[in-house]
Coordinates of C-alpha atoms and ligand atoms in Angstrom, one line a residue:
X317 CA 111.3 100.4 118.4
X318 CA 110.8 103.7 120.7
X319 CA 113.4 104.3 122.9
X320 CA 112.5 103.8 126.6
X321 CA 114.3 105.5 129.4
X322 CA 114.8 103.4 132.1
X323 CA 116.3 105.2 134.9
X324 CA 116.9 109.6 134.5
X325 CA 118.8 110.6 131.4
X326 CA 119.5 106.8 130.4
X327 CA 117.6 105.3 127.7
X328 CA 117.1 102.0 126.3
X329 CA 118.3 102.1 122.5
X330 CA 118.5 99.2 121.6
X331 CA 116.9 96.4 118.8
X332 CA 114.5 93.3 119.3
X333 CA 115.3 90.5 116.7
X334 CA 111.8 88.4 116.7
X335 CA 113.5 85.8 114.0
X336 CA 116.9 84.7 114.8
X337 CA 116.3 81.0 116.2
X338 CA 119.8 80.1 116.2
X339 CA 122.7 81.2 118.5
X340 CA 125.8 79.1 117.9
X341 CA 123.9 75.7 118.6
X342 CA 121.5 76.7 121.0
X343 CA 118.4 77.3 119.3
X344 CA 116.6 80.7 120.1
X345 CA 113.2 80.1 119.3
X346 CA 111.6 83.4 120.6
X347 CA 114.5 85.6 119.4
X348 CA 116.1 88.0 121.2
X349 CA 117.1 91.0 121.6
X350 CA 120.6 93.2 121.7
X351 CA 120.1 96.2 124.0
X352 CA 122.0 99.4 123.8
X353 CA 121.9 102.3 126.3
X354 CA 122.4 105.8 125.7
X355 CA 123.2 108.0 128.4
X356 CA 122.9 111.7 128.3
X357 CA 125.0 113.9 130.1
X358 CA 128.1 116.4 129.5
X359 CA 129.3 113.9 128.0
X360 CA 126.7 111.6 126.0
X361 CA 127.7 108.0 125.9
X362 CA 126.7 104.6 124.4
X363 CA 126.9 101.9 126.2
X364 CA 127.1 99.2 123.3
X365 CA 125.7 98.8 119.7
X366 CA 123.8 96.1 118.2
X367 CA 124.3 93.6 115.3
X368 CA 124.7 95.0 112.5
X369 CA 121.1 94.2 110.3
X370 CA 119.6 96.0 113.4
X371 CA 121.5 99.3 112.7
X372 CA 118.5 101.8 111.3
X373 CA 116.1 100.4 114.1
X374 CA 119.4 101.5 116.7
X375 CA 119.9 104.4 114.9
X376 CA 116.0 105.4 115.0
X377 CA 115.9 104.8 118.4
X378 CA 118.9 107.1 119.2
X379 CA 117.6 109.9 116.6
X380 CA 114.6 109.9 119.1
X381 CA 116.6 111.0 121.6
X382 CA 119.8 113.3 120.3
X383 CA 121.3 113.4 117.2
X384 CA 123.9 110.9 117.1
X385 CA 126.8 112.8 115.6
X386 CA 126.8 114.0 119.2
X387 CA 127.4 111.1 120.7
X388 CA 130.8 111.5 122.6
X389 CA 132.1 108.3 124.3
X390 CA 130.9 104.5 123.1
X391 CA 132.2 102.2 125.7
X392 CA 132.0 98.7 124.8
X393 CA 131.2 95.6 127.3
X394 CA 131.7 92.9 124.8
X395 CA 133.6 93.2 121.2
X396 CA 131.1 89.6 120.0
X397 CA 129.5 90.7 116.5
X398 CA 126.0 90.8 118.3
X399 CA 126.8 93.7 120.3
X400 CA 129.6 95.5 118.1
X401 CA 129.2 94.7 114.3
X402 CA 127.4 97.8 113.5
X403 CA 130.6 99.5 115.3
X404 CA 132.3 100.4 111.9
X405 CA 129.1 102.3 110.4
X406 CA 128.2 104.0 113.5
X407 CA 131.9 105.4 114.2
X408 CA 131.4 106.8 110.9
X409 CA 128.1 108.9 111.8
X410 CA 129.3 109.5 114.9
X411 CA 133.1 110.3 115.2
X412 CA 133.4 109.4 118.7
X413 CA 135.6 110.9 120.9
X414 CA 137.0 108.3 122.5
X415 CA 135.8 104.5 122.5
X416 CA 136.1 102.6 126.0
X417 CA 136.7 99.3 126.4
X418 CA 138.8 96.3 128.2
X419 CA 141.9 96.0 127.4
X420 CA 141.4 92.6 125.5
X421 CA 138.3 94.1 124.3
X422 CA 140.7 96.6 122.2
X423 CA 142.7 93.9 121.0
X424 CA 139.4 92.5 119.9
X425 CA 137.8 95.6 118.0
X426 CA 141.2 95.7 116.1
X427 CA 141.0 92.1 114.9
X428 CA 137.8 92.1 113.9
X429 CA 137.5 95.6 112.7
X430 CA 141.2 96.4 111.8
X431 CA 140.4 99.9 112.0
X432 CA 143.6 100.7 113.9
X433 CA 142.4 105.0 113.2
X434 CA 139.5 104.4 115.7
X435 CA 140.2 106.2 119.2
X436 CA 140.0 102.9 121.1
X437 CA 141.4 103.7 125.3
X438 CA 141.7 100.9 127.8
X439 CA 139.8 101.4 131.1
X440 CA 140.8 99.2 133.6
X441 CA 139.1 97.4 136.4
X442 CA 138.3 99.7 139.0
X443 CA 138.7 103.0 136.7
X444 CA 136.1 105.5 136.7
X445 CA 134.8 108.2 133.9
X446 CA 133.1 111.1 134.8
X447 CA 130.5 111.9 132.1
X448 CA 129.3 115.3 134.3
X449 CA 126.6 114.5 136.5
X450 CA 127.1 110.6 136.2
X451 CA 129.6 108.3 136.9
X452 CA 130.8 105.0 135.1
X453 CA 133.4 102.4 136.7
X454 CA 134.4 100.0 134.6
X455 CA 134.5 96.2 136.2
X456 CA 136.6 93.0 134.1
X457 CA 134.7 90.1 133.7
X458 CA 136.8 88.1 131.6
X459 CA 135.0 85.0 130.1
X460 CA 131.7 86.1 130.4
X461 CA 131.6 85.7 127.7
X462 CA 134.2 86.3 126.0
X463 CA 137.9 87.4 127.4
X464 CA 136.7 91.1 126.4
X465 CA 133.7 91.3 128.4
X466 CA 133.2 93.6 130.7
X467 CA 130.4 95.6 133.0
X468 CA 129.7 99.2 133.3
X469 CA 128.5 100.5 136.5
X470 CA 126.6 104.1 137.1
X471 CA 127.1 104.9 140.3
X472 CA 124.6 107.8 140.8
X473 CA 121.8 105.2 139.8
X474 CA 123.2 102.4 140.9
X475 CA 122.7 100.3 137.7
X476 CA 124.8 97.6 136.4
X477 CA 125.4 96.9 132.6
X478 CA 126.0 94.0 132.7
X479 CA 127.0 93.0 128.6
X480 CA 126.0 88.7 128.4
X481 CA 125.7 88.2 132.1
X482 CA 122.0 87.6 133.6
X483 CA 120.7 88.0 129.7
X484 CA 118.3 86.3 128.0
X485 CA 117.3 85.4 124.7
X486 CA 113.5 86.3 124.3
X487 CA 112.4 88.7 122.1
X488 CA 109.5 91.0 123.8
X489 CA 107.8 94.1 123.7
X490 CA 108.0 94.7 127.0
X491 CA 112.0 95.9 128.7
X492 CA 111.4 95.4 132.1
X493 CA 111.3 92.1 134.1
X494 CA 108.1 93.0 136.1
X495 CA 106.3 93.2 132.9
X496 CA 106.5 89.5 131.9
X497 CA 105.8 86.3 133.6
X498 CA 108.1 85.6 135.7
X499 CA 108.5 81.8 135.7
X500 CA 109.1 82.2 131.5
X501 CA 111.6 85.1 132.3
X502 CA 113.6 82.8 134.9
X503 CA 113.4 79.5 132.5
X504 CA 115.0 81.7 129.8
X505 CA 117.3 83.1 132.4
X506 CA 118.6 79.5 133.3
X507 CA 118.4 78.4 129.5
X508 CA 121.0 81.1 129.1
X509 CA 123.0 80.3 131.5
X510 CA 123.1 76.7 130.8
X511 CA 124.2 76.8 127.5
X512 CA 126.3 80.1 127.3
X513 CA 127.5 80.7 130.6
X514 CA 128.2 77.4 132.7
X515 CA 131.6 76.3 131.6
X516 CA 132.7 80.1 133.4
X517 CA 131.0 78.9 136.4
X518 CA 133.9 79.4 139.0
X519 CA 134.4 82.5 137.4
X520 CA 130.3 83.6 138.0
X521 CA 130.9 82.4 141.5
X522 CA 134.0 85.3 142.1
X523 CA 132.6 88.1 140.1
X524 CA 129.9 87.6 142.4
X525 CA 132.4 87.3 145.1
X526 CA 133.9 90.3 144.3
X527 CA 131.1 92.5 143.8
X528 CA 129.8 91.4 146.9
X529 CA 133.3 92.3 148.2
X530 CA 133.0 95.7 146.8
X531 CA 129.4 96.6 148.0
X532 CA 128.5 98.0 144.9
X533 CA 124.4 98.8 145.6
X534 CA 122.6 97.8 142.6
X535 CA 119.0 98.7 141.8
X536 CA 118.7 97.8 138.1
X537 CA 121.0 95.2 135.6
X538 CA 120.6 95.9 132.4
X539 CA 121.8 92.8 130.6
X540 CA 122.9 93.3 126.6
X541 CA 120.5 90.5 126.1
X542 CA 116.7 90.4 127.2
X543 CA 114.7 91.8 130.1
X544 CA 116.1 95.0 132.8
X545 CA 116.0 93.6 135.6
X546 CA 114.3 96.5 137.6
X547 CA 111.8 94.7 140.3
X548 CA 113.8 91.6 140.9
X549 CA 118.0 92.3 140.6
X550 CA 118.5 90.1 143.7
X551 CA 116.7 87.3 142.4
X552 CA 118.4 87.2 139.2
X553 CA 121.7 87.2 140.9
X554 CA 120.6 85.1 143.5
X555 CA 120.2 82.6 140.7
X556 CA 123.3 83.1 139.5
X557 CA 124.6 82.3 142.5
X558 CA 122.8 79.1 142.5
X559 CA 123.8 78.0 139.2
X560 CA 127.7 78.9 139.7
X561 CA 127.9 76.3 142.1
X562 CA 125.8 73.6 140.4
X563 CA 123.9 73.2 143.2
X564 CA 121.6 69.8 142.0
X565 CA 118.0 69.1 142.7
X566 CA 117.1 65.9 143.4
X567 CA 116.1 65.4 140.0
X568 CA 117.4 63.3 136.9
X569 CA 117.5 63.6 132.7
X570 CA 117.5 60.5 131.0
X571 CA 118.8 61.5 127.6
X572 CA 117.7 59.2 124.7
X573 CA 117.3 58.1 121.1
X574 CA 115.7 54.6 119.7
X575 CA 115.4 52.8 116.3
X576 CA 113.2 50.6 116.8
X577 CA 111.7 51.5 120.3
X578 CA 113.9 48.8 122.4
X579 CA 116.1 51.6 123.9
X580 CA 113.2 53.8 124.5
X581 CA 111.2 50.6 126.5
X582 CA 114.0 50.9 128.2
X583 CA 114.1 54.6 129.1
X584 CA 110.9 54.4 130.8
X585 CA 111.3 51.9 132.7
X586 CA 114.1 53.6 134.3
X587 CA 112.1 56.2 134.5
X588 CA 109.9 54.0 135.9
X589 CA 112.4 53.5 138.5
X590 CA 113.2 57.0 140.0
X591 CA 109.9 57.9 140.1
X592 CA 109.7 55.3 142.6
X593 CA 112.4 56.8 144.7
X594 CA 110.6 60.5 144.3
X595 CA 112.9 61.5 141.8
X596 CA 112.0 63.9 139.7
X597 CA 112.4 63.1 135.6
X598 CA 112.7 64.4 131.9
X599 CA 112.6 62.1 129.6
X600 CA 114.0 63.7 126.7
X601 CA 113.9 61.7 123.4
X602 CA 116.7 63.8 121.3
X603 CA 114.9 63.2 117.5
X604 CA 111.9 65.8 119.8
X605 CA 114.2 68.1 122.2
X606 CA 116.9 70.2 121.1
X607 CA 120.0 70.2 122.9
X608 CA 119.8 73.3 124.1
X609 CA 117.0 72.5 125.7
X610 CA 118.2 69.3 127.2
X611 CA 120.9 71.3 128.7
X612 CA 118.6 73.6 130.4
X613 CA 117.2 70.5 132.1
X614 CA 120.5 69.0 133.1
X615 CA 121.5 72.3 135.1
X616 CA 120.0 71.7 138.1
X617 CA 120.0 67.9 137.8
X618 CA 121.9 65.1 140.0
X619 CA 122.0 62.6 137.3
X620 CA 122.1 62.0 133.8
X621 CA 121.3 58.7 132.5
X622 CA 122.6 58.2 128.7
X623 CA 120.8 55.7 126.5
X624 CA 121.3 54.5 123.1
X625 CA 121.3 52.0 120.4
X626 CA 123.9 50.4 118.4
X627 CA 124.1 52.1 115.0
X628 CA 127.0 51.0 112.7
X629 CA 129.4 49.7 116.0
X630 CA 128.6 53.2 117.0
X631 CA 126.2 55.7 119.3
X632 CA 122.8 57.4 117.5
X633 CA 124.4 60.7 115.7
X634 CA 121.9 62.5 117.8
X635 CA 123.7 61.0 121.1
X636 CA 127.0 62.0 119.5
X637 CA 125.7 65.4 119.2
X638 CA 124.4 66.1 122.3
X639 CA 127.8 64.4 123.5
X640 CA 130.0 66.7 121.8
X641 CA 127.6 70.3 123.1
X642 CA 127.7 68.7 127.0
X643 CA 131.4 68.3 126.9
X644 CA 131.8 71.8 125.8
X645 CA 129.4 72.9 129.0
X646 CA 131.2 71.2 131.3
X647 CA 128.9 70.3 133.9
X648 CA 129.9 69.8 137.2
X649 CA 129.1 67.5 140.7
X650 CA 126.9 65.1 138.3
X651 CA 126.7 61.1 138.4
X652 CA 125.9 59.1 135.7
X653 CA 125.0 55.5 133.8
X654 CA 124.0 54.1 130.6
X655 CA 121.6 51.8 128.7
X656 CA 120.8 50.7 125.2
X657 CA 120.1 48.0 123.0
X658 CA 121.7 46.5 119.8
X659 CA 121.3 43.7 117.4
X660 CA 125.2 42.1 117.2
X661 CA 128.0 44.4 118.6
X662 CA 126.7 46.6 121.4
X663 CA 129.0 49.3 121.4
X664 CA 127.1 52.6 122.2
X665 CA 126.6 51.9 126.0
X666 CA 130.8 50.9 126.2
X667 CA 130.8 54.3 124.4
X668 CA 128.6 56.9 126.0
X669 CA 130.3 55.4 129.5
X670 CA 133.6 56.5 128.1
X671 CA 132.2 60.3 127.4
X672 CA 130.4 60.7 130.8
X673 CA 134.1 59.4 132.4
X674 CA 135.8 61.7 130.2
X675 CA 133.6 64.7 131.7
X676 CA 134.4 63.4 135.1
X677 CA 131.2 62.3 135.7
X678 CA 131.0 59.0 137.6
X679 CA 129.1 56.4 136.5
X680 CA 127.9 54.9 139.6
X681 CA 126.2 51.5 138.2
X682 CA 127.5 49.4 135.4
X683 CA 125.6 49.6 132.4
X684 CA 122.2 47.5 131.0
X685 CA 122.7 46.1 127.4
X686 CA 120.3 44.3 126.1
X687 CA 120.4 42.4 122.6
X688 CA 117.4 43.2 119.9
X689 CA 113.7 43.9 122.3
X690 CA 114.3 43.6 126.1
X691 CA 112.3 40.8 127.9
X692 CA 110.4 41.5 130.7
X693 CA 113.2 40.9 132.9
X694 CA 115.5 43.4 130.9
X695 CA 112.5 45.7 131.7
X696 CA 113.0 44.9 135.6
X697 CA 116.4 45.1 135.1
X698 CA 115.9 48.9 134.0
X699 CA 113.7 49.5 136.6
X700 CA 116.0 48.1 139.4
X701 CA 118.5 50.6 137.9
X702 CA 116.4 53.6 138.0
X703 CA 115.7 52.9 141.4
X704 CA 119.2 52.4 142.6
X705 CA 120.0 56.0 140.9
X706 CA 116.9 57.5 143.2
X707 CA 118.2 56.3 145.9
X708 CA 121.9 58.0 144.9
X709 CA 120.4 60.8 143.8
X710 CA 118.7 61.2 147.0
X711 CA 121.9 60.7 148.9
X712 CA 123.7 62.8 147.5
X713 CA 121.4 66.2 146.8
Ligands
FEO1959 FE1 125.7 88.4 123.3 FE2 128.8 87.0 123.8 O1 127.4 87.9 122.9

């Protein structure tokens, strides 16, 4: 790819990876792309690398610009392999002077590098380089995403690298958020932040805090990850400010599998049920939606109603699954119930209830079981329950 500048003197040098479809369960399936910004001053500086199968089309893309042996300072926001494994070749070509990062984030490099000859410095929170002309403060943001992370700031054009935060994963030609549709930029915005950045919530909610605190005037964030936000900063952080605090719509995911369509009779009619109350409802049959997807549906939801059938005195493997990801997420301010069928033991629903508890999230109606095909009045009996979460759901949203 060409390099693009995006604000005076600081180009975009990073890699677009059209094919990866998989990032650590959460299933990428328009790519993504690990962006890299070169700033030239005095002092030239990269602001992180890329992953490491990406290194010619990085290396291209600086060679466009300057030759990269004169690269003086790489600063890096985040030591994860998709920003820093091709680290090792490019200190080679380039020698840097000095390479910035957190302090964790230089424990980091030396654990997964062991290169302890690098010239790794710690900036801390607060600290400022001076590059010549332009200015970079250096910000902590532990946990997002990783305890390395952090942002780098140019003041003189008041643009925020901001490594994982307000990323996406969607590949694209384009760099800049007003060049794509903006209700597919925000739905892989939230996807993102449902299923790499909500267990950090209360973290989100004081970096925000504090950079609120610190008046920092931002016209651009350019995550590691995605689009620049150029046109629409505010929003995307306004977002973020939304999703920290799990703010719910009054909306509810029922979240199924079925053997022999009995649970999934079921699942509808509870549907049924909250669309009654003007709920709105995904129905989301796990063997057709990928958890990652489910999750994206669950952030701004009230409820989340869990239904399954008995399969070996157990829950469906896909309910395990998506179980064992949500637990992980740790949603917050959610309510909950079950349903399922089974043929002799009827353990799933007994089961799922026990998760959702575990995850603190209260089941607020005691679960429907029903033995081999519900009856009509099983179906009622779903219904009535769909209806009694509506009405929850709308008192408490
Ligand atoms: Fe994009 Fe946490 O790495």
């Amino acid at each position: 790819m060409k390099p693009v500048e995006i604000t005076e003197n600081v180009y975009w040098v990073g890699a677009v990876d059209w094919n990866v479809r998989d990032f650590h369960g959460y299933t990428t399936y328009q790519g993504t792309t690990y962006n890299a910004f070169l700033v030239i001053d005095d002092k030239i500086a990269l602001l992180d690398t890329v992953k490491k199968p990406f290194m010619t089309d990085h290396m291209e893309a600086i060679r466009q610009i300057v030759d990269p042996a004169k690269i003086d300072y790489i600063i890096v926001n985040h030591v994860e392999p998709d920003h820093s494994s091709s680290l090792p070749d490019l200190v080679e070509i380039v020698r840097p002077e000095r390479i910035l990062s957190s302090n964790m984030g230089k424990k980091a490099l030396l654990e997964h590098y062991h290169a302890p000859e690098w010239s790794c410095e710690v900036v801390e929170s607060g600290q400022e380089i001076t590059l010549g002309k332009k200015t970079v403060a250096f910000l902590e943001t532990r946990m997002l995403h990783w305890p390395d992370s952090m942002f780098s700031y140019l003041k003189e054009d008041r643009l925020l690298v901001s490594s994982d935060a307000f990323g996406q994963h969607w590949a694209t030609g384009e760099r800049f958020d007003d060049e794509v549709d903006q209700s597919e930029l925000f739905s892989h915005a939230a996807k993102y932040y449902a299923n790499i950045l909500l267990p950090y919530s209360s973290l989100v909610g004081k970096l925000l805090d504090g950079v609120q605190k610190m008046d920092l005037q931002i016209d651009m964030i350019a995550p590691d990850h995605g689009l620049i936000w150029r046109s629409h900063p505010d929003k995307i952080i306004e977002a973020y400010d939304t999703w920290a605090t799990q703010k719910a719509c009054r909306k509810a995911v029922i979240i199924y599998d079925t053997m022999w369509n009995s649970t999934e009779a079921m699942a509808k009619s509870v549907a049924d049920g909250l669309l009654e109350e003007n709920v709105t409802v995904k129905l989301c049959d796990l063997k057709r939606n990928h958890r990652s997807d489910i999750m994206t549906e669950i952030l701004d939801a009230k409820a989340l109603i869990l239904g399954s059938p008995t399969l070996n005195n157990g829950m469906m493997p896909t309910m395990a699954d998506m179980l064992h990801y949500l637990r992980g997420l740790r949603p917050q301010g959610k309510i909950g119930a079950v349903f399922g069928s089974h043929g002799w033991s009827g353990e799933a629903v007994k089961l799922m209830k026990h998760a959702l508890e575990e995850m603190k999230i209260e089941v607020i109606e005691s679960e429907v079981s029903v033995k081999y095909v519900p009856t009509q009045n099983d179906l009622e009996n779903c219904l009535a329950l769909g209806r009694r979460i509506g009405q929850a759901v709308k008192e408490n949203t």
